[in-house]
Amino acid sequence: MSLTSFAGKLFVPRQRELKHHLRDGDELQQRVLEYLVGRGKHTEYGRKYAMGAVRSYSDFARSLPVTTYEELKDCIDRMRHGEHDVLWPGTVKWYAKSSGTTNDKSKFIPVSSEGLHNIHYKGGADVVALYLRNNPQSRMFDGKSLILGGSHSPNYNLPGSLVGDLSAILIENINPVANLVRVPKKQTALLSDFEVKRDRIARETIGKNVTNLSGVPSWMLSVLVRVLELSGKQHINEVWPNLEVFFHGGIAFTPYRSQYEQIITSPGMHYMETYNASEGFFGIQDDPTDRSMLLMLDYGVFYEFIPMDEFGTDHPAVVPLEGVELGRNYAMLISTSCGLWRYLIGDTVQFTSRKPYKFVITGRTKYFINAFGEELIMDNAERGLAYACEQTGAQVAEYTAAPIYMDANAKCRHQWLIEFSRPPESLQQFSDLLDRRLQELNSDYEAKRFHDVTLQHLQIVQARPNLFNDWLKSKGKLGGQHKVPRLSNSRKNIDELLELNGTTQEQ
């Protein structure tokens, strides 16, 4: 019996439990809410908002305010200094460093012991459970898991308290048994310099029997390219012939899929998307034929949703999971066993099914372009780029886009800065295809583009190689879970990138 066959039996009970997501989703969420309120009422935050009197969802929604990081920041900073029972019972020792806000370079998301085990590690185990359910012939445990991680550092020099990338916190606290099947070694995985780390990971893993990969697509691709450079091989499956799956998350996979398929040519290679963030683990692609993900309902996370057509109004509607409608775009709120209460995470989702609850990530509440009423979201952008790449054979490595509100000729348009790993033969053809596809995907964009009255044809500026990595490096954000902001109403990021590219706005 292979090691995978043996280990697979350990996941069978959980595979049976997950069937409750098919029919009992609302009940599972009600249990989570009762658990969170029962624990939260013993905290300073719970006493402030009379959590002890909460008996139903309507009580919960009426008593507790919707929050953002800025509104919880002072509480979190007190927790980081060692105060207990503030947002969650006890002392929270770990803080996941995430992308910043308007006022701060970074956010520090509390990760309690309960959250670590009942959200993050539980999510990771469920990814494997669902993968093995769909692939009973898997041999993934007969080799090594290449898991990318970030780095961490002491938190205010408090004993045993750490702050850093969530992936680093997970690696630091992982069961020692898991280290037997994981590469690279812990010291390498936690290096802060991504360029040094990338080279060491490649050197440490070339001679290993790597069967599965886990990480952010952009950073993993960089590591795999280094593996090919050092090995002299053309394809990753020549280096690791038993590689069978890439568990990916953090950013959309669509722009990277063709690049992975080019360097991993095994017909049996699988790709499985996850929705895991510093704030929690929320979704898993349970069906390889469906790009939707299963919303994970029995972790320490309670979900609520704000319709995006009401987002930003004075009194937007907020609905629990049972109130969502298919095909409608929502901003997601979470309450978690890490002490986040009715917290606006910043992602937008759209449900594709209610039994079970399945969804796709459509973008960010802040990452969209709505300068002229066009409401262009990341899902539109990703699908538009995928179409243009498919038609031209191009490959996109990185991109960002922002509006030009008025140029020298009083014209308004969207400007896209794209770094190609394989450029199209004709940038104009690529631009035409992207613009046309965006109109097909988004009726508001189409209306604004009508006869070029409000919005002119989009403009693409080709970025030099490694531009986006150089920009991230200049900000100390190379590697880890850092992401390039894709869409923005502000020109701040794209103007910085254009300057680094040696390009002006009008080019």
Short mmCIF file of C-alpha atoms in Angstrom, two decimals, residues 4 83 120 145-146 206 218 266 290 300 303 330 342 351 354 356 474:
data_model
loop_
_atom_site.label_atom_id
_atom_site.label_comp_id
_atom_site.label_asym_id
_atom_site.label_seq_id
_atom_site.Cartn_x
_atom_site.Cartn_y
_atom_site.Cartn_z
CA THR A 4 -1.03 8.12 -0.16
CA GLU A 83 -3.58 43.03 26.19
CA HIS A 120 -6.44 28.07 8.32
CA SER A 145 5.05 19.19 -1.18
CA LEU A 146 6.73 22.38 -2.37
CA ILE A 206 15.62 19.96 -7.97
CA SER A 218 3.08 34.66 -9.73
CA SER A 266 1.97 16.41 -18.15
CA ASP A 290 -16.27 24.37 -12.50
CA GLY A 300 -14.92 29.76 12.60
CA TYR A 303 -20.53 35.43 6.45
CA TYR A 330 -21.63 41.39 -3.22
CA ARG A 342 -18.65 42.14 10.77
CA PHE A 351 -22.86 33.27 -6.17
CA ARG A 354 -27.15 27.93 -3.42
CA PRO A 356 -24.37 24.02 -2.18
CA SER A 474 11.37 49.23 -4.43
#
